[in-house]
PDB file of C-alpha atoms in Angstrom:
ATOM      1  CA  UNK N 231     -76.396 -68.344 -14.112  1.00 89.00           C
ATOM      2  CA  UNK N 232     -73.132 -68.880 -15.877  1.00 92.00           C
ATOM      3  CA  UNK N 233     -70.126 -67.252 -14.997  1.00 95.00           C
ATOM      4  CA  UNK N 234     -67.603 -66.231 -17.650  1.00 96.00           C
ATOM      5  CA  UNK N 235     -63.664 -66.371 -16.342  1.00 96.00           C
ATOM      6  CA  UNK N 236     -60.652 -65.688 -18.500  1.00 95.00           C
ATOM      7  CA  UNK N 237     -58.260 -68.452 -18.510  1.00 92.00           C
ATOM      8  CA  UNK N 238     -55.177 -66.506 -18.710  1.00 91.00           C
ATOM      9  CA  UNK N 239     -53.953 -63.335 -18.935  1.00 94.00           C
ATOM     10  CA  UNK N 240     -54.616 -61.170 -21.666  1.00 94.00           C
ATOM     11  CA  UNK N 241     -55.396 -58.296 -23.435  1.00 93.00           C
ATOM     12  CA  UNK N 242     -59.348 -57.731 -24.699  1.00 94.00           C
ATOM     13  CA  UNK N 243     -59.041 -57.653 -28.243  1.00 92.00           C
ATOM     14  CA  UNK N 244     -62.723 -57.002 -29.182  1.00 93.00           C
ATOM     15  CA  UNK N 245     -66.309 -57.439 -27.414  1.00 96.00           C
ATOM     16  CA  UNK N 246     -68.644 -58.746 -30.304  1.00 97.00           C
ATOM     17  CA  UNK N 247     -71.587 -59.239 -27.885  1.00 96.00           C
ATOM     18  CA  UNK N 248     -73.502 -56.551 -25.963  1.00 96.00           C
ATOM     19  CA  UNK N 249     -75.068 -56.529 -22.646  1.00 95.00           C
ATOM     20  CA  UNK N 250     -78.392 -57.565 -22.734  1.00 96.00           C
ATOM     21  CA  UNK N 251     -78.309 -59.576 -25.960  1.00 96.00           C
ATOM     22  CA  UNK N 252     -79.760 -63.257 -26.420  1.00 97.00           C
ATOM     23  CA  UNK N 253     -76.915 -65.611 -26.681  1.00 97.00           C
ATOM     24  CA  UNK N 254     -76.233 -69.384 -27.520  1.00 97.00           C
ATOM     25  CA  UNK N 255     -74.005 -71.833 -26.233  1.00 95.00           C
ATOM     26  CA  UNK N 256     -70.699 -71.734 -28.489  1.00 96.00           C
ATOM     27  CA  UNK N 257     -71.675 -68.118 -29.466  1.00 96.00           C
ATOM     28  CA  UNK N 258     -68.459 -66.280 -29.402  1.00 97.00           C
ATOM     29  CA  UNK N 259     -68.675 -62.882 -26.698  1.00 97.00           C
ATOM     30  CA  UNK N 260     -65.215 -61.730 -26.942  1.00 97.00           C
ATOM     31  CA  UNK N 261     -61.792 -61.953 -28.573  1.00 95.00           C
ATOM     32  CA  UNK N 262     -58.882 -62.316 -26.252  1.00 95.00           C
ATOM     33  CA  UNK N 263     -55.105 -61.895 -27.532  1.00 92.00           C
ATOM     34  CA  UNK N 264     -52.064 -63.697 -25.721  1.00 91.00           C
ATOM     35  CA  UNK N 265     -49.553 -64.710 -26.804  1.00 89.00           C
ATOM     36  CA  UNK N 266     -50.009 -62.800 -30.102  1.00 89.00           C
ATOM     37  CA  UNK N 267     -53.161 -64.865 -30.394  1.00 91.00           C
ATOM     38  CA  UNK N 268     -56.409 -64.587 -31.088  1.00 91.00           C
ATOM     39  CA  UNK N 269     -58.342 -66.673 -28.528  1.00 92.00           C
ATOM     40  CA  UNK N 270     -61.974 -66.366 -28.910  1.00 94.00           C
ATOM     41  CA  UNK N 271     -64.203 -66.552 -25.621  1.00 96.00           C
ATOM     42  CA  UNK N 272     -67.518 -68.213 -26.084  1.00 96.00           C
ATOM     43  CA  UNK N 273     -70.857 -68.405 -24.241  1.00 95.00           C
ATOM     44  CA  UNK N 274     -71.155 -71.904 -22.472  1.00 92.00           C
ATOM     45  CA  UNK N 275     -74.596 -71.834 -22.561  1.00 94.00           C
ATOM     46  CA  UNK N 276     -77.890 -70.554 -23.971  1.00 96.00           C
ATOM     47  CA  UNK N 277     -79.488 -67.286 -22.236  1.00 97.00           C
ATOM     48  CA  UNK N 278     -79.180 -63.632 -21.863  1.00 97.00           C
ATOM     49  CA  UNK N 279     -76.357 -61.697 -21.751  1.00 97.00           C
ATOM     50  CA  UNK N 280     -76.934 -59.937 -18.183  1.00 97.00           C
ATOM     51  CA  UNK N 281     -72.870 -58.578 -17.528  1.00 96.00           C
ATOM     52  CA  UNK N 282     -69.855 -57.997 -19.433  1.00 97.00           C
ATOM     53  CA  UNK N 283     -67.564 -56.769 -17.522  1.00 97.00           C
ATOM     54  CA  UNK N 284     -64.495 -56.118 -19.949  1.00 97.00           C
ATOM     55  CA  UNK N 285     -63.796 -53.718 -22.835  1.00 96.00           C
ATOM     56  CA  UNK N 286     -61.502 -53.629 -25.634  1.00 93.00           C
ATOM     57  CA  UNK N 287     -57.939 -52.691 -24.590  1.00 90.00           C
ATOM     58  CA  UNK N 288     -58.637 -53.907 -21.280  1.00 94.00           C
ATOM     59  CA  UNK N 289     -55.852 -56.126 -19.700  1.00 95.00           C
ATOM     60  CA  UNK N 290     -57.511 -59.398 -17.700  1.00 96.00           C
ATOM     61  CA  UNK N 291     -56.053 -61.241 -14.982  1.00 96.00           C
ATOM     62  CA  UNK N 292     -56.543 -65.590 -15.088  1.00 95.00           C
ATOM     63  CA  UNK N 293     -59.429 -65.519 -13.099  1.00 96.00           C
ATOM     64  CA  UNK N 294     -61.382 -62.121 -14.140  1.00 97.00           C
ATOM     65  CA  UNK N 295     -64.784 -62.026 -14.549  1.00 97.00           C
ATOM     66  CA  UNK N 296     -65.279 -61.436 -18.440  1.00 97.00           C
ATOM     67  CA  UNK N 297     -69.470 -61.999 -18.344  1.00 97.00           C
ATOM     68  CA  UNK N 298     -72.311 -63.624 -16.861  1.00 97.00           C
ATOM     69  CA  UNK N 299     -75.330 -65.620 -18.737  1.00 97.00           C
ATOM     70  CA  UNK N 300     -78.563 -66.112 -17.140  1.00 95.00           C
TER      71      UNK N 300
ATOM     72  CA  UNK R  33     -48.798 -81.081 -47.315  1.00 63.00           C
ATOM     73  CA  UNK R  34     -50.122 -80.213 -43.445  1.00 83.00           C
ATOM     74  CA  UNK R  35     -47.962 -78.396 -40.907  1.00 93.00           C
ATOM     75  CA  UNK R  36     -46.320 -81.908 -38.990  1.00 95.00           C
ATOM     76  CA  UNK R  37     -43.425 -82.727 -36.906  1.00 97.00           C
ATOM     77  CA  UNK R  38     -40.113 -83.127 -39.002  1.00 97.00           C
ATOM     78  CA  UNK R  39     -40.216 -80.059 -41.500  1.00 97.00           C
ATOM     79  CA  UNK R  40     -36.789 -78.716 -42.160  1.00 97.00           C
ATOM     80  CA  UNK R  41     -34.939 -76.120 -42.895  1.00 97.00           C
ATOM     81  CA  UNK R  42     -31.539 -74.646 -42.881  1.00 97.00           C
ATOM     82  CA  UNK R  43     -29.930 -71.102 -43.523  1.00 97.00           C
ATOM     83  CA  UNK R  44     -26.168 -70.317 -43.747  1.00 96.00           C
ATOM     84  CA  UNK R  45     -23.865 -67.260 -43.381  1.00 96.00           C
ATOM     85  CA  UNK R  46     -20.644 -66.252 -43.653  1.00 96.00           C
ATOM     86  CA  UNK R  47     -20.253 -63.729 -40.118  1.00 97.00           C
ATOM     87  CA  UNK R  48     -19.768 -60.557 -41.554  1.00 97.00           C
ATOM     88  CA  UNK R  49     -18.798 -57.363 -39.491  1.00 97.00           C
ATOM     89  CA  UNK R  50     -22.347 -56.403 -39.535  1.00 97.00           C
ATOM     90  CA  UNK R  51     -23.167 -59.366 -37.410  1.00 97.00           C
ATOM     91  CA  UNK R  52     -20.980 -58.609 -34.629  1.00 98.00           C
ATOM     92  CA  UNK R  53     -21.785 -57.615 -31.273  1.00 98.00           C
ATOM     93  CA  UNK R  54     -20.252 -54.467 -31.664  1.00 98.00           C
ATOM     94  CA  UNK R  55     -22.140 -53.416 -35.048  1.00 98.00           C
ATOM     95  CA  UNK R  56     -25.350 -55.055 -33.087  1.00 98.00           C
ATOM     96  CA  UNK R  57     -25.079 -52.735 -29.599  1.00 97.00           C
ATOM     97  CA  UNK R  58     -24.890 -55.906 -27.729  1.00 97.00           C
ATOM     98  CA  UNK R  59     -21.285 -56.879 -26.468  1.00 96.00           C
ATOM     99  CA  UNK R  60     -18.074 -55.102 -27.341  1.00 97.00           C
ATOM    100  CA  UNK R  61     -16.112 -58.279 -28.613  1.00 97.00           C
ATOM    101  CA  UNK R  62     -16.246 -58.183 -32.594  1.00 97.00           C
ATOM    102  CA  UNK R  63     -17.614 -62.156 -32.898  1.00 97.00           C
ATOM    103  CA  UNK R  64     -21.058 -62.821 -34.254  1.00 98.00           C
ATOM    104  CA  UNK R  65     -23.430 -61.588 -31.594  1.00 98.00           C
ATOM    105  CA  UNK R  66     -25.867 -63.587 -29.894  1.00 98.00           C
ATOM    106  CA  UNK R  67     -28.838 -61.320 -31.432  1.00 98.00           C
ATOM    107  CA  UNK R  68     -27.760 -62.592 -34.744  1.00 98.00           C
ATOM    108  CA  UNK R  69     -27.657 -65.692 -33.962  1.00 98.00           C
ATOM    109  CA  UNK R  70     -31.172 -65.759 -32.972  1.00 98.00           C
ATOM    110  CA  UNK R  71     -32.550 -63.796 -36.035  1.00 98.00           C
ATOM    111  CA  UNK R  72     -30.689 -66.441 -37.959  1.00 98.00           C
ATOM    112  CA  UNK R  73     -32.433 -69.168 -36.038  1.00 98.00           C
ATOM    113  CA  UNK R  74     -35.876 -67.786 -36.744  1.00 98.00           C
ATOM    114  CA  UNK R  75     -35.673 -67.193 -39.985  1.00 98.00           C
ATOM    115  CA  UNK R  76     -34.582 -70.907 -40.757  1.00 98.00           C
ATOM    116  CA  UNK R  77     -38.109 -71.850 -38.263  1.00 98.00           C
ATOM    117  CA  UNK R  78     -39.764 -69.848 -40.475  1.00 97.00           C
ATOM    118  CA  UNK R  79     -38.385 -71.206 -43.632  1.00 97.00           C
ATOM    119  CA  UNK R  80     -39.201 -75.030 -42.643  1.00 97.00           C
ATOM    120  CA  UNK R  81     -42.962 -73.802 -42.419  1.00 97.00           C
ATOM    121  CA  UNK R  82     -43.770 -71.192 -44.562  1.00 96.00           C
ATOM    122  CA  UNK R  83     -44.618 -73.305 -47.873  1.00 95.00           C
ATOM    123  CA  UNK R  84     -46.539 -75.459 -45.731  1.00 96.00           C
ATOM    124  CA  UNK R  85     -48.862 -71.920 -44.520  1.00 96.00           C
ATOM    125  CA  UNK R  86     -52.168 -70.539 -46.086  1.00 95.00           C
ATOM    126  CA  UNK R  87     -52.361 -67.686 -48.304  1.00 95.00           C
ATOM    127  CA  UNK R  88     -52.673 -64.967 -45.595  1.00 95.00           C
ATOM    128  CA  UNK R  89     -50.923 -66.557 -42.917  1.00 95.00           C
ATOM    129  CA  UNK R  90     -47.639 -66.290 -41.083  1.00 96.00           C
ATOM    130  CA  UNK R  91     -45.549 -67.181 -38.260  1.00 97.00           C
ATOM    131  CA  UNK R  92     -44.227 -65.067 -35.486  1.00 96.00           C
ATOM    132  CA  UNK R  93     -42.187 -65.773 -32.006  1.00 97.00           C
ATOM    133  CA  UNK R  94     -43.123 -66.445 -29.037  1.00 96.00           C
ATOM    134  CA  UNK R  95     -40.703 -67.806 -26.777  1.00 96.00           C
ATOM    135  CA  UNK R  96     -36.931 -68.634 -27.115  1.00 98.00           C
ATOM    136  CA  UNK R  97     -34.493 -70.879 -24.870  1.00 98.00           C
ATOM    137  CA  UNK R  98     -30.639 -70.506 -26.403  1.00 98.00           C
ATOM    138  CA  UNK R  99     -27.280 -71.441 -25.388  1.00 97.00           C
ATOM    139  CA  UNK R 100     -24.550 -69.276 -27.835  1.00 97.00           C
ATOM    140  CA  UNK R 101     -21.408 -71.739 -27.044  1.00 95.00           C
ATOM    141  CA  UNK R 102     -19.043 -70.874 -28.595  1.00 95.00           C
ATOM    142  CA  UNK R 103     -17.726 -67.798 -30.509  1.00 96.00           C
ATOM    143  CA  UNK R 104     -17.485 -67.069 -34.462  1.00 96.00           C
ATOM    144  CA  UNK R 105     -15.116 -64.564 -35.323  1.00 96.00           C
ATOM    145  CA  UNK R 106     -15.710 -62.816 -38.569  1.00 97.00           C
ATOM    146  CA  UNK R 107     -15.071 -64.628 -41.793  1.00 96.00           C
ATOM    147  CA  UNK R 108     -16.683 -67.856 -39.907  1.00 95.00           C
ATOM    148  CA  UNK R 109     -19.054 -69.991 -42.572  1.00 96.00           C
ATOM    149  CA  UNK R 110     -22.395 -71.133 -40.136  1.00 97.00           C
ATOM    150  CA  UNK R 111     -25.468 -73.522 -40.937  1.00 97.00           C
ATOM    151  CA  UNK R 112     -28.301 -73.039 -38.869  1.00 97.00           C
ATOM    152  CA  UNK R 113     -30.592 -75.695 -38.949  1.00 97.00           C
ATOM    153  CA  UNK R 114     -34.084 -76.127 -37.614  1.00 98.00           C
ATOM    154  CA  UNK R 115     -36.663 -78.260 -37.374  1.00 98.00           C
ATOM    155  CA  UNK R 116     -40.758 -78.760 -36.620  1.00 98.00           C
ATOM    156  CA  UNK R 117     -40.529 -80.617 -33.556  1.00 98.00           C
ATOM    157  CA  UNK R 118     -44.243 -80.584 -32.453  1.00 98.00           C
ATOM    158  CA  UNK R 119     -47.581 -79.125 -33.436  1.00 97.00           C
ATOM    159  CA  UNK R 120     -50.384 -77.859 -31.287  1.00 95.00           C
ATOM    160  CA  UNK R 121     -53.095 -76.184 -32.721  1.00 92.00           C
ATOM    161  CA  UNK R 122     -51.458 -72.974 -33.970  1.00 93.00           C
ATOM    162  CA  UNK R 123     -48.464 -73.211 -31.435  1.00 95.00           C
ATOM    163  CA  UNK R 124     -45.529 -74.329 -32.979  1.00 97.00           C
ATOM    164  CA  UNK R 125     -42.345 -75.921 -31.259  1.00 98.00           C
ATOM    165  CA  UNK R 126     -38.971 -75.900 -32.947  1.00 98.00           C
ATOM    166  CA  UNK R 127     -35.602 -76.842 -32.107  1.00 98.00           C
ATOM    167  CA  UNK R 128     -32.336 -75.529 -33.924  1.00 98.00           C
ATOM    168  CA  UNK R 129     -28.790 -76.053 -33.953  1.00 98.00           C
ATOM    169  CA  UNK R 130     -25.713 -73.811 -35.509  1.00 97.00           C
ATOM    170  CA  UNK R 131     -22.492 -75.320 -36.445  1.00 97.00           C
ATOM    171  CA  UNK R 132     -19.317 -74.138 -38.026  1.00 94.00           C
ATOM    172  CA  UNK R 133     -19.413 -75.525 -41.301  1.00 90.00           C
ATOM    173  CA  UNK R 134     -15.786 -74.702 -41.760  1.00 69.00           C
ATOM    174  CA  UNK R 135     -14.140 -73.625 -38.373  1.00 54.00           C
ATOM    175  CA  UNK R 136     -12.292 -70.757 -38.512  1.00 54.00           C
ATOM    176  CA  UNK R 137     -11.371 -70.205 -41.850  1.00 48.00           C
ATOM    177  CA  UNK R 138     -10.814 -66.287 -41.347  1.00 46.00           C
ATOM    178  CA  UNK R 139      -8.254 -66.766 -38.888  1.00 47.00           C
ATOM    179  CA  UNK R 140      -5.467 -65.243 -40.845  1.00 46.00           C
ATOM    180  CA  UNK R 141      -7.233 -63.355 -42.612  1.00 46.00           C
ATOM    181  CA  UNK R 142      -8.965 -61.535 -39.907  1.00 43.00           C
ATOM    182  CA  UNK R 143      -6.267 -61.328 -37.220  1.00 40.00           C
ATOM    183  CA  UNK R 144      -8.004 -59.423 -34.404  1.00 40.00           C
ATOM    184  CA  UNK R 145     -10.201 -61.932 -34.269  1.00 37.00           C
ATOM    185  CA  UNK R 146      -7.532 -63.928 -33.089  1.00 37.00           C
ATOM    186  CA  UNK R 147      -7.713 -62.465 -29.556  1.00 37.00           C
ATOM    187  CA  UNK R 148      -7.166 -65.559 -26.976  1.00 39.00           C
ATOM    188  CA  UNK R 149     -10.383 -67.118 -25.722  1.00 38.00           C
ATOM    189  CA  UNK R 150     -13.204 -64.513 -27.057  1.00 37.00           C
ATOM    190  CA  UNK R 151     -16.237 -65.946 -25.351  1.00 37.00           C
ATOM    191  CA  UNK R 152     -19.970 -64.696 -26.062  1.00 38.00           C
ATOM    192  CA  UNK R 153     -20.969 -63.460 -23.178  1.00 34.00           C
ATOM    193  CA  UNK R 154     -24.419 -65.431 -22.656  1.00 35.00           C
ATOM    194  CA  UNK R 155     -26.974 -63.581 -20.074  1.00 31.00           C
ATOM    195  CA  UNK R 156     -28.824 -66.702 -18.461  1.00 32.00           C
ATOM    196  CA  UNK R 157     -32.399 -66.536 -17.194  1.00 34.00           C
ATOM    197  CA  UNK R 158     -33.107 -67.436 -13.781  1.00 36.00           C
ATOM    198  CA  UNK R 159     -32.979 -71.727 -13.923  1.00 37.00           C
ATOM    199  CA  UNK R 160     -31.698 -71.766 -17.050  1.00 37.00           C
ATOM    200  CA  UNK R 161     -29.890 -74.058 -17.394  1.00 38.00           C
ATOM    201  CA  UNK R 162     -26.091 -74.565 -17.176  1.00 38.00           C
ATOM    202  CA  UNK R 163     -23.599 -73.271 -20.525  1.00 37.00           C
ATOM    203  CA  UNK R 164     -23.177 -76.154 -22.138  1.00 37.00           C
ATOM    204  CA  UNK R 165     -25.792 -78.210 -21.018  1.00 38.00           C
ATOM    205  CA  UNK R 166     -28.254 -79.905 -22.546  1.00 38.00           C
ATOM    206  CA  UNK R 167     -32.169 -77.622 -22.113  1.00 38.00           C
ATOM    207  CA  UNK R 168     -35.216 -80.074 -21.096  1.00 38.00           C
ATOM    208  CA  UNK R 169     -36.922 -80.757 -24.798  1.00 39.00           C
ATOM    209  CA  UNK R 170     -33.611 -79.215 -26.496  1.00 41.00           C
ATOM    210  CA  UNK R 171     -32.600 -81.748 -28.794  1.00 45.00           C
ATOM    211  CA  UNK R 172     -31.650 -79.868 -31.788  1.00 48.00           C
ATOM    212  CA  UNK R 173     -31.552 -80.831 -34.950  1.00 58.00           C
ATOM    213  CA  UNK R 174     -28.869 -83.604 -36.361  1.00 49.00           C
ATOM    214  CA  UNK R 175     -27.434 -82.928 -32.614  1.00 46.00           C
ATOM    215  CA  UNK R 176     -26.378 -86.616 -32.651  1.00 46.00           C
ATOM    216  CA  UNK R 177     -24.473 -86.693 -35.208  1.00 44.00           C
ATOM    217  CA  UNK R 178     -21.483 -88.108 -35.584  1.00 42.00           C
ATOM    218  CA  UNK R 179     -18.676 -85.401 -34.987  1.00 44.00           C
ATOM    219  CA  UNK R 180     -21.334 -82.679 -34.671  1.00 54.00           C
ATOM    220  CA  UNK R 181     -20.902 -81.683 -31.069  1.00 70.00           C
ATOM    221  CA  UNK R 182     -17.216 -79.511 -31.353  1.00 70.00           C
ATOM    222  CA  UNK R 183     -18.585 -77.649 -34.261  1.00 90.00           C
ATOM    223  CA  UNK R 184     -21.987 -76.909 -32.668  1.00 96.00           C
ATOM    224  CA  UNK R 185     -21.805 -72.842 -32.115  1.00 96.00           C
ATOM    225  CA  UNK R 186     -25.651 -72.676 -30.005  1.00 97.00           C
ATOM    226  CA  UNK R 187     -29.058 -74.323 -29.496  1.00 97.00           C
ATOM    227  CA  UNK R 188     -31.947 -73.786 -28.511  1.00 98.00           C
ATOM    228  CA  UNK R 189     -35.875 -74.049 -28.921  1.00 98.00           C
ATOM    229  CA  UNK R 190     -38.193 -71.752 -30.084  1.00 98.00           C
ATOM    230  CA  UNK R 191     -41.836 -71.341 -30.739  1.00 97.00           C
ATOM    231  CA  UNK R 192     -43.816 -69.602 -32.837  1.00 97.00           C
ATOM    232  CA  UNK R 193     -47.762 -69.469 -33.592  1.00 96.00           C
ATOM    233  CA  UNK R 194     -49.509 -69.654 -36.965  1.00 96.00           C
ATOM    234  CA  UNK R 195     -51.017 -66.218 -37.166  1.00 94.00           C
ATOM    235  CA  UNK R 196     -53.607 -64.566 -40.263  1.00 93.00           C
ATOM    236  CA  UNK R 197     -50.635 -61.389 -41.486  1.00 93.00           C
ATOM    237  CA  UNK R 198     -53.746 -58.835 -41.712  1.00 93.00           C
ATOM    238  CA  UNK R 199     -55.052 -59.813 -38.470  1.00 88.00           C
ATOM    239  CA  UNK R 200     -51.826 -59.681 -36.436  1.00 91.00           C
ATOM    240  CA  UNK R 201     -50.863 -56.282 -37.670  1.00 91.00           C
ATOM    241  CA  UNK R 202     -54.006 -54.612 -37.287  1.00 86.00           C
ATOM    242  CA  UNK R 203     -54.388 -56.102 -33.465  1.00 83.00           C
ATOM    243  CA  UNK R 204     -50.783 -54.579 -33.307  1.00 84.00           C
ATOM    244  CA  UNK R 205     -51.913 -51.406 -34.707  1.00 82.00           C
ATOM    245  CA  UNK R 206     -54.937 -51.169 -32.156  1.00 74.00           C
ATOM    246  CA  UNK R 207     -52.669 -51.386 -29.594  1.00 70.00           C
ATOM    247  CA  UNK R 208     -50.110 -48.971 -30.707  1.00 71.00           C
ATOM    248  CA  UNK R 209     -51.896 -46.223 -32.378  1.00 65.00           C
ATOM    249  CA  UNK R 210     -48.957 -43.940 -33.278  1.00 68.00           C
ATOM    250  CA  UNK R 211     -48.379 -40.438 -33.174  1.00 66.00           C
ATOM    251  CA  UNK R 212     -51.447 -38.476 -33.458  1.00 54.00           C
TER     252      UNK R 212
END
């Protein structure tokens, strides 16, 4: 299982991935913004997308859990 | 060319009334306000990198650190200069410096502005550091020159990131829908 944290904080810019879909390592899951940035967050590893646990507008904490990969 | 470490630019004005503190809402003392001083700044950052950008892409601000030292009464000639000081990815690092090109020229012609000692008032962030001193990574632009130093009028740093235009404004639209 792979854990998914955000690095910083930030706002969710857009969730390209769904729940339950078949992911690869580098694939990218969501699209932070900080810093008037676009900061993509990929999948570290190869496997299914069991939880993502942020939505678009949502405002992360460094640390948040954005999705898990088993 | 690629965006690198040593692109230049420079913009200069002559302070108007319109750049005042008073005309800008942000001091009462009719010098060029600190507000202009910064857009000034910026838009000689964005000069030194814009030719070097993609179709499609732009600059905007991020973070500032400024010292306004001294005060320009209207009539004052002022060249900002900045330049690229470091690249990282799409973070960009600048620092700037504004000098009098030709101190004080509207003195008689502007006499209010002669009023004794008419200091920008300069609101400091916590650490910050001292008026007048010198900010960590701060060396601005041609700020060893010879004879530069009793002209210099502020400095600073600023940094800016290398955005796609369409992008940017619709994530800024998303976030701020408008009236409905």
């Amino acid at each position: 299982m792979s854990e998914i944290r955000a690095e910083m904080v930030a706002n969710v810019w857009q969730v390209v991935a769904a729940q339950g879909q078949q992911v690869h390592d580098g694939d990218t899951l969501v699209i932070l913004e900080s810093m008037k940035m676009e900061i993509p967050v990929l999948a570290e590893s190869d496997g299914t997308l069991t939880k993502l646990a942020v939505a678009e507008g949502d405002v992360i904490q460094e640390g948040d859990l954005i999705a898990v990969i088993e | 060319m690629p965006l690198a470490a040593g692109l230049r630019a420079s913009v200069r004005v002559v302070v108007g009334e319109s750049d005042t503190a008073p005309a800008l809402g942000s001091g009462d003392v009719p010098v060029l306000g600190t507000p202009r001083l910064l857009a000034l700044a910026e838009a000689a950052t964005v000069a030194a990198v814009a030719p070097q950008l993609a179709s499609g892409q732009t600059t905007v601000g991020t973070s500032v650190t400024m010292e306004h030292r001294r005060a320009s009464p209207v009539g004052s000639s002022l060249v900002i200069e900045a330049e690229l000081t470091e690249v990282d990815g799409p973070r960009l690092a600048f620092s700037f410096v504004a000098r009098e090109e030709h101190p004080r020229i509207a003195r008689e012609e502007h006499p209010r502005a002669q009023a004794p000692g008419p200091e920008v008032p300069v609101t400091e962030a916590p650490g910050a550091p001292a008026p007048g001193a010198q900010a960590p990574g701060a060396q601005a632009p041609g700020a060893d020159a010879p004879g530069g130093d009793e002209r210099v009028v502020g400095a600073g740093t600023i940094e800016r990131v290398v955005v796609s235009r369409e992008r940017f404004l619709a994530r800024a639209a998303a976030h701020h829908p408008g009236p409905r």
